[in-house]
Amino acid sequence: EMNKEKIAISLDKPLLDMIDAMIDGTNLRSRSQAIEKLLKLGIEQEYAKSAVILIRDKDQHLLLKEINGKPLIMHHLELLYKAGIKKPYLITKQTELIDQIMNVTKDAKLKLEWIDEKDTQGNAQALLKAKPLLKTHFVVMLGDTYNHFDLKKMIIFHLQKDKLATVGLITHPKPNLYSSVELEGDRIVAFRNKKDSKSYIIDAGIYIFKPLIFKYFDFTTRSFERDVLPQLCEKEEIDGYFTFGEYTHMGEQQEGSRSIALNSE
C-alpha cells in the first residue's frame, strides 16, 4: 500500500455499478481494488507478451559476441525482460552453435525457446513458424542488431497508435549509404533504397506487430521489410518510433536490407 498513489477519476454510473458488483468482501473489498484489478486485466490482455528474435544461420555466432562483457543474446533477453515481455522465441536454423546459444541463456530471467527455421527462405517465412504462438501484439527483433533503449515506451506508443505495425527508427549522418525511411508525423510513408535515400532516418531492426499482420503474408512472402512493410505504408497502417539510445547492426548488410551495418569494434 505504501507505493500506491491516490488519484481522482470520473466514471459513468453504469460502469461504476458493474465495478461495485465485483466487490465480494473477500478478494475485492473496495472500489479501488476492483478498478485496479480491471486495469491490470485490460493492460495484460492488450500488452505485447511475446517476442521473436530472427537471425540467419551464418550470423548465429554474433549472438555469442560480447558487448560490454555480455553476449549479444543476453542483451536481447534483458531488453525484452525490462519491457515486460513474458515469452521470447529464437527462430533460426539448426547448427552446431544452437546448443551453445541456448546454454548461454540458461540463467536468463526469461526462458528462451528455440524454433528450428529448417529450410525456409527469408525472414517472413521464418516468422510464420511462430504464428500459432503469437496471439497478442508481439515484438520482432533482428538478432544481429544491438539495441539499448526503453522498449516499454515503444510498446505503449504502439498500443496507443493502434496500427498494425510500429518500426523502431534511428538517424544516421550518411543516409545515402543505407536504405531509409520517410515520415509524415509519426506515420511511415515510404521505405527507400540506397539510391533514392534522402531521409536521415533508418530502420533500427526492431518492430511491434498486431497478429493481424499475418494476413499480408503468404507462401511467396520472403522479407517482411521488403514485401510487407511497404504495403502497410499504402494502407497507412505503420508508424515509426525513434529509439533514442545505443544501436549497432553487427551483421553484414544484406541485399535489399533496410537496416544499417555499423562497425561494432
CSV table of N, CA, C and O in Angstrom, one decimal, residues 85-186:
chain,number,residue,atom,x,y,z
A,85,ILE,N,8.1,-8.3,-21.5
A,85,ILE,CA,7.8,-9.5,-22.4
A,85,ILE,C,7.9,-10.7,-21.5
A,85,ILE,O,8.8,-10.9,-20.6
A,86,LYS,N,7.0,-11.7,-21.8
A,86,LYS,CA,7.0,-12.9,-21.0
A,86,LYS,C,7.6,-14.1,-21.7
A,86,LYS,O,8.1,-15.0,-21.1
A,87,LYS,N,7.5,-14.1,-23.0
A,87,LYS,CA,7.9,-15.3,-23.8
A,87,LYS,C,8.7,-14.9,-25.0
A,87,LYS,O,8.2,-14.4,-26.0
A,88,PRO,N,10.0,-15.2,-25.0
A,88,PRO,CA,10.9,-14.9,-26.2
A,88,PRO,C,11.1,-16.2,-27.0
A,88,PRO,O,11.3,-17.3,-26.5
A,89,TYR,N,11.1,-16.1,-28.3
A,89,TYR,CA,11.4,-17.2,-29.2
A,89,TYR,C,12.6,-16.8,-30.1
A,89,TYR,O,12.6,-15.7,-30.6
A,90,LEU,N,13.5,-17.7,-30.3
A,90,LEU,CA,14.6,-17.5,-31.3
A,90,LEU,C,14.3,-18.4,-32.5
A,90,LEU,O,14.1,-19.7,-32.3
A,91,ILE,N,14.2,-17.8,-33.6
A,91,ILE,CA,13.9,-18.6,-34.9
A,91,ILE,C,15.1,-18.6,-35.8
A,91,ILE,O,15.5,-17.5,-36.2
A,92,THR,N,15.8,-19.7,-36.0
A,92,THR,CA,16.9,-19.8,-36.8
A,92,THR,C,17.2,-21.3,-37.1
A,92,THR,O,16.6,-22.2,-36.5
A,93,LYS,N,18.0,-21.6,-38.1
A,93,LYS,CA,18.2,-23.0,-38.5
A,93,LYS,C,19.1,-23.7,-37.5
A,93,LYS,O,19.9,-23.1,-36.7
A,94,GLN,N,19.0,-25.0,-37.5
A,94,GLN,CA,19.8,-25.9,-36.7
A,94,GLN,C,21.2,-25.9,-37.1
A,94,GLN,O,21.5,-26.0,-38.3
A,95,THR,N,22.1,-25.5,-36.2
A,95,THR,CA,23.6,-25.6,-36.5
A,95,THR,C,24.3,-26.1,-35.2
A,95,THR,O,23.7,-26.3,-34.2
A,96,GLU,N,25.6,-26.2,-35.3
A,96,GLU,CA,26.4,-26.6,-34.2
A,96,GLU,C,26.4,-25.6,-33.0
A,96,GLU,O,26.8,-25.9,-31.9
A,97,LEU,N,26.0,-24.4,-33.3
A,97,LEU,CA,26.0,-23.3,-32.3
A,97,LEU,C,24.7,-23.2,-31.5
A,97,LEU,O,24.7,-22.5,-30.4
A,98,ILE,N,23.7,-23.9,-31.9
A,98,ILE,CA,22.4,-23.7,-31.2
A,98,ILE,C,22.5,-24.2,-29.7
A,98,ILE,O,22.1,-23.4,-28.8
A,99,ASP,N,23.2,-25.3,-29.4
A,99,ASP,CA,23.3,-25.7,-28.0
A,99,ASP,C,24.1,-24.7,-27.2
A,99,ASP,O,23.7,-24.5,-26.0
A,100,GLN,N,25.1,-24.1,-27.8
A,100,GLN,CA,25.9,-23.1,-27.1
A,100,GLN,C,25.1,-21.9,-26.8
A,100,GLN,O,25.2,-21.3,-25.7
A,101,ILE,N,24.3,-21.5,-27.8
A,101,ILE,CA,23.5,-20.3,-27.6
A,101,ILE,C,22.5,-20.5,-26.5
A,101,ILE,O,22.3,-19.7,-25.6
A,102,MET,N,21.8,-21.6,-26.5
A,102,MET,CA,20.8,-21.9,-25.5
A,102,MET,C,21.4,-22.1,-24.1
A,102,MET,O,20.8,-21.7,-23.1
A,103,ASN,N,22.6,-22.7,-24.1
A,103,ASN,CA,23.3,-22.8,-22.8
A,103,ASN,C,23.7,-21.5,-22.2
A,103,ASN,O,23.6,-21.3,-20.9
A,104,VAL,N,24.1,-20.6,-23.0
A,104,VAL,CA,24.5,-19.2,-22.5
A,104,VAL,C,23.3,-18.5,-21.9
A,104,VAL,O,23.4,-17.8,-20.9
A,105,THR,N,22.1,-18.8,-22.3
A,105,THR,CA,20.9,-18.2,-21.8
A,105,THR,C,20.2,-18.9,-20.7
A,105,THR,O,19.1,-18.5,-20.2
A,106,LYS,N,20.7,-20.0,-20.2
A,106,LYS,CA,20.0,-20.8,-19.2
A,106,LYS,C,19.8,-20.1,-17.9
A,106,LYS,O,18.8,-20.4,-17.2
A,107,ASP,N,20.6,-19.1,-17.5
A,107,ASP,CA,20.3,-18.3,-16.3
A,107,ASP,C,19.6,-17.0,-16.5
A,107,ASP,O,19.5,-16.2,-15.6
A,108,ALA,N,19.2,-16.8,-17.7
A,108,ALA,CA,18.4,-15.5,-18.0
A,108,ALA,C,17.1,-15.5,-17.3
A,108,ALA,O,16.5,-16.5,-17.0
A,109,LYS,N,16.6,-14.3,-17.0
A,109,LYS,CA,15.3,-14.1,-16.4
A,109,LYS,C,14.2,-14.6,-17.2
A,109,LYS,O,13.1,-14.9,-16.7
A,110,LEU,N,14.4,-14.6,-18.5
A,110,LEU,CA,13.4,-15.1,-19.5
A,110,LEU,C,13.9,-16.4,-20.1
A,110,LEU,O,15.0,-16.5,-20.5
A,111,LYS,N,13.0,-17.4,-20.2
A,111,LYS,CA,13.3,-18.7,-20.7
A,111,LYS,C,13.2,-18.6,-22.3
A,111,LYS,O,12.1,-18.4,-22.8
A,112,LEU,N,14.3,-18.7,-23.0
A,112,LEU,CA,14.3,-18.6,-24.4
A,112,LEU,C,13.9,-20.0,-25.0
A,112,LEU,O,14.4,-21.0,-24.6
A,113,GLU,N,13.0,-19.9,-26.0
A,113,GLU,CA,12.6,-21.1,-26.7
A,113,GLU,C,13.1,-21.0,-28.2
A,113,GLU,O,12.9,-20.0,-28.8
A,114,TRP,N,13.8,-22.1,-28.6
A,114,TRP,CA,14.3,-22.1,-30.0
A,114,TRP,C,13.3,-22.8,-30.9
A,114,TRP,O,12.8,-23.9,-30.6
A,115,ILE,N,13.1,-22.2,-32.1
A,115,ILE,CA,12.2,-22.8,-33.1
A,115,ILE,C,13.1,-23.0,-34.4
A,115,ILE,O,13.7,-22.0,-34.8
A,116,ASP,N,13.2,-24.2,-34.8
A,116,ASP,CA,14.0,-24.5,-36.0
A,116,ASP,C,13.4,-23.9,-37.3
A,116,ASP,O,12.3,-24.3,-37.6
A,117,GLU,N,14.2,-23.0,-37.9
A,117,GLU,CA,13.7,-22.4,-39.1
A,117,GLU,C,13.7,-23.4,-40.3
A,117,GLU,O,13.0,-23.3,-41.3
A,118,LYS,N,14.5,-24.5,-40.2
A,118,LYS,CA,14.6,-25.5,-41.2
A,118,LYS,C,15.0,-24.9,-42.6
A,118,LYS,O,16.0,-24.2,-42.7
A,119,ASP,N,14.2,-25.2,-43.6
A,119,ASP,CA,14.6,-24.7,-44.9
A,119,ASP,C,13.8,-23.5,-45.5
A,119,ASP,O,13.6,-23.4,-46.7
A,120,THR,N,13.3,-22.7,-44.6
A,120,THR,CA,12.5,-21.6,-45.0
A,120,THR,C,13.4,-20.6,-45.7
A,120,THR,O,14.6,-20.5,-45.5
A,121,GLN,N,12.8,-19.8,-46.6
A,121,GLN,CA,13.5,-18.8,-47.4
A,121,GLN,C,13.1,-17.4,-46.9
A,121,GLN,O,12.0,-17.0,-47.2
A,122,GLY,N,13.9,-16.6,-46.3
A,122,GLY,CA,13.6,-15.3,-45.9
A,122,GLY,C,13.0,-15.2,-44.5
A,122,GLY,O,12.5,-16.1,-44.0
A,123,ASN,N,13.1,-14.0,-43.9
A,123,ASN,CA,12.7,-13.8,-42.5
A,123,ASN,C,11.1,-13.8,-42.4
A,123,ASN,O,10.6,-14.1,-41.3
A,124,ALA,N,10.4,-13.5,-43.5
A,124,ALA,CA,8.9,-13.6,-43.4
A,124,ALA,C,8.5,-15.0,-43.2
A,124,ALA,O,7.6,-15.3,-42.3
A,125,GLN,N,9.1,-16.0,-43.9
A,125,GLN,CA,8.7,-17.4,-43.8
A,125,GLN,C,9.2,-17.9,-42.4
A,125,GLN,O,8.5,-18.7,-41.8
A,126,ALA,N,10.3,-17.4,-41.9
A,126,ALA,CA,10.7,-17.8,-40.6
A,126,ALA,C,9.8,-17.3,-39.5
A,126,ALA,O,9.4,-18.1,-38.6
A,127,LEU,N,9.3,-16.1,-39.7
A,127,LEU,CA,8.4,-15.5,-38.7
A,127,LEU,C,7.0,-16.3,-38.7
A,127,LEU,O,6.4,-16.5,-37.6
A,128,LEU,N,6.6,-16.8,-39.8
A,128,LEU,CA,5.4,-17.6,-39.9
A,128,LEU,C,5.5,-18.9,-39.1
A,128,LEU,O,4.4,-19.4,-38.7
A,129,LYS,N,6.7,-19.3,-38.8
A,129,LYS,CA,6.8,-20.5,-37.9
A,129,LYS,C,6.2,-20.3,-36.5
A,129,LYS,O,5.8,-21.2,-35.9
A,130,ALA,N,6.2,-19.0,-36.1
A,130,ALA,CA,5.8,-18.7,-34.8
A,130,ALA,C,4.3,-18.2,-34.7
A,130,ALA,O,3.8,-17.9,-33.7
A,131,LYS,N,3.7,-18.1,-35.9
A,131,LYS,CA,2.3,-17.6,-36.0
A,131,LYS,C,1.4,-18.2,-35.0
A,131,LYS,O,0.6,-17.5,-34.3
A,132,PRO,N,1.3,-19.5,-34.8
A,132,PRO,CA,0.3,-20.1,-33.9
A,132,PRO,C,0.6,-19.7,-32.4
A,132,PRO,O,-0.3,-19.8,-31.6
A,133,LEU,N,1.8,-19.2,-32.1
A,133,LEU,CA,2.1,-18.8,-30.7
A,133,LEU,C,1.9,-17.3,-30.4
A,133,LEU,O,2.0,-16.9,-29.3
A,134,LEU,N,1.6,-16.6,-31.5
A,134,LEU,CA,1.5,-15.1,-31.3
A,134,LEU,C,0.1,-14.7,-31.3
A,134,LEU,O,-0.5,-14.3,-32.4
A,135,LYS,N,-0.5,-14.6,-30.2
A,135,LYS,CA,-2.0,-14.3,-30.1
A,135,LYS,C,-2.3,-12.9,-29.8
A,135,LYS,O,-3.4,-12.4,-30.0
A,136,THR,N,-1.3,-12.1,-29.3
A,136,THR,CA,-1.5,-10.7,-29.0
A,136,THR,C,-0.4,-9.9,-29.7
A,136,THR,O,0.4,-10.5,-30.4
A,137,HIS,N,-0.3,-8.6,-29.5
A,137,HIS,CA,0.8,-7.8,-30.0
A,137,HIS,C,2.1,-8.5,-29.7
A,137,HIS,O,2.3,-9.0,-28.6
A,138,PHE,N,3.1,-8.4,-30.6
A,138,PHE,CA,4.3,-9.1,-30.4
A,138,PHE,C,5.5,-8.2,-30.9
A,138,PHE,O,5.3,-7.4,-31.9
A,139,VAL,N,6.7,-8.5,-30.4
A,139,VAL,CA,7.9,-7.8,-30.8
A,139,VAL,C,8.7,-8.7,-31.7
A,139,VAL,O,8.7,-9.9,-31.5
A,140,VAL,N,9.3,-8.1,-32.7
A,140,VAL,CA,10.2,-8.8,-33.6
A,140,VAL,C,11.6,-8.1,-33.6
A,140,VAL,O,11.6,-6.8,-33.7
A,141,MET,N,12.6,-8.8,-33.3
A,141,MET,CA,14.0,-8.2,-33.3
A,141,MET,C,14.8,-8.9,-34.4
A,141,MET,O,14.8,-10.1,-34.4
A,142,LEU,N,15.6,-8.2,-35.1
A,142,LEU,CA,16.7,-8.8,-35.9
A,142,LEU,C,17.8,-9.1,-35.0
A,142,LEU,O,18.4,-8.2,-34.4
A,143,GLY,N,18.2,-10.4,-34.9
A,143,GLY,CA,19.1,-10.8,-33.9
A,143,GLY,C,20.5,-10.3,-34.1
A,143,GLY,O,21.3,-10.3,-33.1
A,144,ASP,N,20.9,-9.8,-35.3
A,144,ASP,CA,22.3,-9.3,-35.4
A,144,ASP,C,22.4,-7.8,-35.1
A,144,ASP,O,23.4,-7.2,-35.5
A,145,THR,N,21.3,-7.2,-34.5
A,145,THR,CA,21.4,-5.8,-34.1
A,145,THR,C,21.5,-5.7,-32.6
A,145,THR,O,20.9,-6.6,-31.9
A,146,TYR,N,22.2,-4.7,-32.1
A,146,TYR,CA,22.2,-4.4,-30.7
A,146,TYR,C,21.4,-3.2,-30.4
A,146,TYR,O,21.7,-2.1,-31.0
A,147,ASN,N,20.4,-3.3,-29.6
A,147,ASN,CA,19.5,-2.1,-29.3
A,147,ASN,C,19.5,-2.0,-27.8
A,147,ASN,O,19.3,-2.9,-27.0
A,148,HIS,N,19.7,-0.7,-27.3
A,148,HIS,CA,19.6,-0.5,-25.9
A,148,HIS,C,18.8,0.8,-25.7
A,148,HIS,O,19.3,1.9,-25.9
A,149,PHE,N,17.5,0.7,-25.4
A,149,PHE,CA,16.6,1.8,-25.3
A,149,PHE,C,15.4,1.4,-24.5
A,149,PHE,O,15.4,0.2,-24.1
A,150,ASP,N,14.5,2.3,-24.2
A,150,ASP,CA,13.3,1.9,-23.5
A,150,ASP,C,12.2,1.3,-24.4
A,150,ASP,O,11.4,2.0,-24.9
A,151,LEU,N,12.3,0.0,-24.5
A,151,LEU,CA,11.4,-0.7,-25.4
A,151,LEU,C,9.9,-0.7,-24.8
A,151,LEU,O,9.0,-0.7,-25.6
A,152,LYS,N,9.8,-0.6,-23.5
A,152,LYS,CA,8.4,-0.5,-23.0
A,152,LYS,C,7.7,0.7,-23.5
A,152,LYS,O,6.5,0.7,-23.8
A,153,LYS,N,8.4,1.9,-23.6
A,153,LYS,CA,7.8,3.1,-24.1
A,153,LYS,C,7.4,2.9,-25.6
A,153,LYS,O,6.3,3.4,-26.0
A,154,MET,N,8.1,2.1,-26.3
A,154,MET,CA,7.8,1.9,-27.7
A,154,MET,C,6.5,1.0,-27.8
A,154,MET,O,5.7,1.2,-28.7
A,155,ILE,N,6.4,0.0,-26.9
A,155,ILE,CA,5.2,-0.8,-26.9
A,155,ILE,C,4.0,0.0,-26.5
A,155,ILE,O,2.9,-0.1,-27.2
A,156,ILE,N,4.1,0.9,-25.5
A,156,ILE,CA,3.0,1.7,-25.2
A,156,ILE,C,2.6,2.6,-26.3
A,156,ILE,O,1.4,2.8,-26.6
A,157,PHE,N,3.6,3.2,-27.0
A,157,PHE,CA,3.3,4.0,-28.2
A,157,PHE,C,2.5,3.2,-29.2
A,157,PHE,O,1.5,3.7,-29.8
A,158,HIS,N,3.0,2.0,-29.5
A,158,HIS,CA,2.3,1.1,-30.5
A,158,HIS,C,0.8,0.9,-30.1
A,158,HIS,O,-0.1,1.0,-30.9
A,159,LEU,N,0.6,0.6,-28.8
A,159,LEU,CA,-0.8,0.3,-28.3
A,159,LEU,C,-1.7,1.6,-28.5
A,159,LEU,O,-2.8,1.5,-28.9
A,160,GLN,N,-1.1,2.7,-28.2
A,160,GLN,CA,-1.9,4.0,-28.3
A,160,GLN,C,-2.2,4.3,-29.7
A,160,GLN,O,-3.3,4.8,-30.0
A,161,LYS,N,-1.3,4.1,-30.6
A,161,LYS,CA,-1.5,4.4,-32.0
A,161,LYS,C,-2.4,3.4,-32.7
A,161,LYS,O,-3.1,3.8,-33.7
A,162,ASP,N,-2.4,2.2,-32.2
A,162,ASP,CA,-3.4,1.2,-32.7
A,162,ASP,C,-3.2,0.9,-34.2
A,162,ASP,O,-4.2,0.7,-34.9
A,163,LYS,N,-2.0,0.8,-34.7
A,163,LYS,CA,-1.7,0.5,-36.1
A,163,LYS,C,-1.2,-1.0,-36.1
A,163,LYS,O,-0.9,-1.6,-35.1
A,164,LEU,N,-1.2,-1.5,-37.3
A,164,LEU,CA,-0.8,-2.9,-37.5
A,164,LEU,C,0.7,-3.1,-37.1
A,164,LEU,O,1.1,-4.2,-36.7
A,165,ALA,N,1.5,-2.0,-37.4
A,165,ALA,CA,2.9,-2.2,-37.2
A,165,ALA,C,3.6,-0.9,-36.7
A,165,ALA,O,3.1,0.2,-37.0
A,166,THR,N,4.6,-1.0,-35.8
A,166,THR,CA,5.4,0.1,-35.4
A,166,THR,C,6.9,-0.3,-35.6
A,166,THR,O,7.3,-1.4,-35.3
A,167,VAL,N,7.6,0.6,-36.3
A,167,VAL,CA,9.0,0.3,-36.6
A,167,VAL,C,9.9,1.2,-35.8
A,167,VAL,O,9.8,2.4,-35.7
A,168,GLY,N,10.9,0.6,-35.1
A,168,GLY,CA,11.9,1.3,-34.4
A,168,GLY,C,12.8,2.1,-35.4
A,168,GLY,O,13.3,1.5,-36.4
A,169,LEU,N,13.1,3.3,-35.1
A,169,LEU,CA,13.9,4.2,-36.1
A,169,LEU,C,15.1,4.8,-35.4
A,169,LEU,O,15.1,5.0,-34.2
A,170,ILE,N,16.1,5.1,-36.1
A,170,ILE,CA,17.3,5.8,-35.7
A,170,ILE,C,17.6,6.8,-36.8
A,170,ILE,O,17.2,6.7,-37.9
A,171,THR,N,18.5,7.8,-36.5
A,171,THR,CA,19.0,8.7,-37.5
A,171,THR,C,20.5,8.3,-37.8
A,171,THR,O,21.2,7.8,-37.0
A,172,HIS,N,20.9,8.6,-39.0
A,172,HIS,CA,22.3,8.3,-39.4
A,172,HIS,C,22.8,9.5,-40.2
A,172,HIS,O,22.1,10.0,-41.1
A,173,PRO,N,24.1,9.9,-40.0
A,173,PRO,CA,24.6,11.1,-40.7
A,173,PRO,C,24.9,10.9,-42.2
A,173,PRO,O,25.0,11.8,-42.9
A,174,LYS,N,24.9,9.6,-42.6
A,174,LYS,CA,25.2,9.3,-44.1
A,174,LYS,C,24.1,8.4,-44.6
A,174,LYS,O,24.4,7.2,-44.9
A,175,PRO,N,22.9,8.9,-44.7
A,175,PRO,CA,21.8,8.1,-45.1
A,175,PRO,C,21.9,7.5,-46.5
A,175,PRO,O,21.3,6.5,-46.9
A,176,ASN,N,22.7,8.2,-47.4
A,176,ASN,CA,22.9,7.7,-48.8
A,176,ASN,C,23.6,6.4,-48.8
A,176,ASN,O,23.6,5.7,-49.9
A,177,LEU,N,24.2,6.0,-47.7
A,177,LEU,CA,24.9,4.7,-47.7
A,177,LEU,C,23.9,3.5,-47.4
A,177,LEU,O,24.3,2.4,-47.7
A,178,TYR,N,22.8,3.9,-46.9
A,178,TYR,CA,21.8,2.8,-46.5
A,178,TYR,C,20.4,3.1,-47.0
A,178,TYR,O,20.1,4.2,-47.5
A,179,SER,N,19.6,2.2,-46.8
A,179,SER,CA,18.1,2.4,-47.1
A,179,SER,C,17.5,3.2,-46.0
A,179,SER,O,18.0,3.2,-44.9
A,180,SER,N,16.5,4.0,-46.3
A,180,SER,CA,16.0,5.0,-45.4
A,180,SER,C,14.5,4.9,-45.3
A,180,SER,O,13.8,4.3,-46.1
A,181,VAL,N,13.9,5.6,-44.3
A,181,VAL,CA,12.5,5.7,-44.1
A,181,VAL,C,12.1,7.2,-44.2
A,181,VAL,O,12.8,8.1,-43.7
A,182,GLU,N,10.9,7.4,-44.8
A,182,GLU,CA,10.4,8.7,-44.9
A,182,GLU,C,9.1,8.8,-44.0
A,182,GLU,O,8.3,7.9,-44.1
A,183,LEU,N,9.0,9.9,-43.3
A,183,LEU,CA,7.9,10.1,-42.3
A,183,LEU,C,7.0,11.3,-42.7
A,183,LEU,O,7.5,12.2,-43.2
A,184,GLU,N,5.8,11.1,-42.2
A,184,GLU,CA,4.8,12.3,-42.2
A,184,GLU,C,4.3,12.3,-40.8
A,184,GLU,O,3.4,11.5,-40.5
A,185,GLY,N,4.8,13.1,-39.9
A,185,GLY,CA,4.5,13.0,-38.5
A,185,GLY,C,5.1,11.7,-38.0
A,185,GLY,O,6.2,11.4,-38.1
A,186,ASP,N,4.3,10.8,-37.3
A,186,ASP,CA,4.7,9.5,-36.9
A,186,ASP,C,4.5,8.4,-37.9
A,186,ASP,O,5.1,7.4,-37.8
